[in-house]
Amino acid sequence: MAGQVNIDLPRPRGEGQLRSEGPVIKVEHLTKRYGDKVVLDDISFELARGRVYVIMGPSGCGKSTLLRMMIGAEAPDAGRVLLDGVDITTADKRTREEARRKFGVLFQSSALLNGLTVAENVALPIAQHTDLLRSTIDLMVRLKLELVGMGDAADKFPYEISGGMKKRAGLARAIALDPAIVFYDEPSAGLDPVMVGVIDKLIKDLTSKLGITSVVITHEMPSIFRIADEAIMLYGGKIVFQGSPGALRNSSSPLVRQFINGDPEGPINAPRQLAELSERLFGSGRAPAGGAS
Ligand SMILES: Nc1ncnc2c1ncn2[C@@H]1O[C@H](COP(=O)(O)OP(=O)(O)OP(=O)(O)O)[C@@H](O)[C@H]1O
Ligand SMILES: [Mg+2]
């Protein structure tokens, strides 16, 4: 009808919001094996709402595996994950789909679709999961891009933007549906220190301003101390540390100390092939006789 103003109200908030009063995520006795290798060995912890949790630990210790289990993307061999009180590990497709509305994920690769612009990438989950009008979706996309400082790059394609911008675009997409929880798998990998700081601040702001619970997998020590309300360190399939950044800094655990100091010697085994390669190239660490000092 001529002159009609196209106003559609966003559907009532709530679909992506938390229903239970309890922990946002409860991991109970989670165990995962690949072949003979036990990657997660009877892991249990709880995450409260509105806080930043960092999951850390050496490469291959099972951080991404734990993440996949927390979002219901892969089934554990034993134990379960309650996401907002719902067992996501045994949920049927419909229940998983409902749970899916409660969280966003920023994957390590950013996983943007190259054939779509930044704005179209952010619009995708909204179009997939709601029946909102294009005009409303555009508005939501603008808002999310502004939030991550990417308002000017809306019409660029992923190959036209830098790694840091890709991360921020991925973050805008992860929060497109106003999730209660955001998972980040190494959000700062490959970024310069200033951009790492920018991403850290974004994670902090989203958590405090939007009340989001953030679960951040990272190796970046400065980030861990900047953003974490609580850190969880995995090693050998177990949780070897759980506590505040202050407690992490003061921990006397040799595993924790080696990890936060980046010490090549210690109880954390570097991959054997790497140790052997180093031995072949440089010898066993003794200075060659008559060599330069
Ligand atoms: N689908 C799979 N099939 C077989 N083994 C797997 C599979 N996924 C992970 N693994 C193994 O499980 C272990 C943990 O892998 P995971 O990717 O969770 O480690 P990570 O802590 O995320 O490491 P990084 O810091 O390098 O990302 C590794 O030994 C890995 O090879
Ligand atoms: Mg990983």
PDB file of N, CA and C in Angstrom, residues 287 290-293:
ATOM      1  N   ALA A 287      77.710 -26.767  24.361  1.00  0.00           N
ATOM      2  CA  ALA A 287      78.390 -25.919  23.385  1.00  0.00           C
ATOM      3  C   ALA A 287      79.455 -26.751  22.683  1.00  0.00           C
ATOM      4  N   GLY A 290      85.452 -25.742  21.181  1.00  0.00           N
ATOM      5  CA  GLY A 290      86.177 -24.797  20.345  1.00  0.00           C
ATOM      6  C   GLY A 290      85.262 -23.836  19.606  1.00  0.00           C
ATOM      7  N   GLY A 291      83.968 -23.939  19.846  1.00  0.00           N
ATOM      8  CA  GLY A 291      83.022 -23.055  19.157  1.00  0.00           C
ATOM      9  C   GLY A 291      83.094 -21.651  19.742  1.00  0.00           C
ATOM     10  N   ALA A 292      82.513 -20.749  18.997  1.00  0.00           N
ATOM     11  CA  ALA A 292      82.487 -19.375  19.481  1.00  0.00           C
ATOM     12  C   ALA A 292      81.652 -19.313  20.754  1.00  0.00           C
ATOM     13  N   SER A 293      82.000 -18.460  21.653  1.00  0.00           N
ATOM     14  CA  SER A 293      81.239 -18.371  22.903  1.00  0.00           C
ATOM     15  C   SER A 293      80.100 -17.389  22.746  1.00  0.00           C
TER      16      SER A 293
END
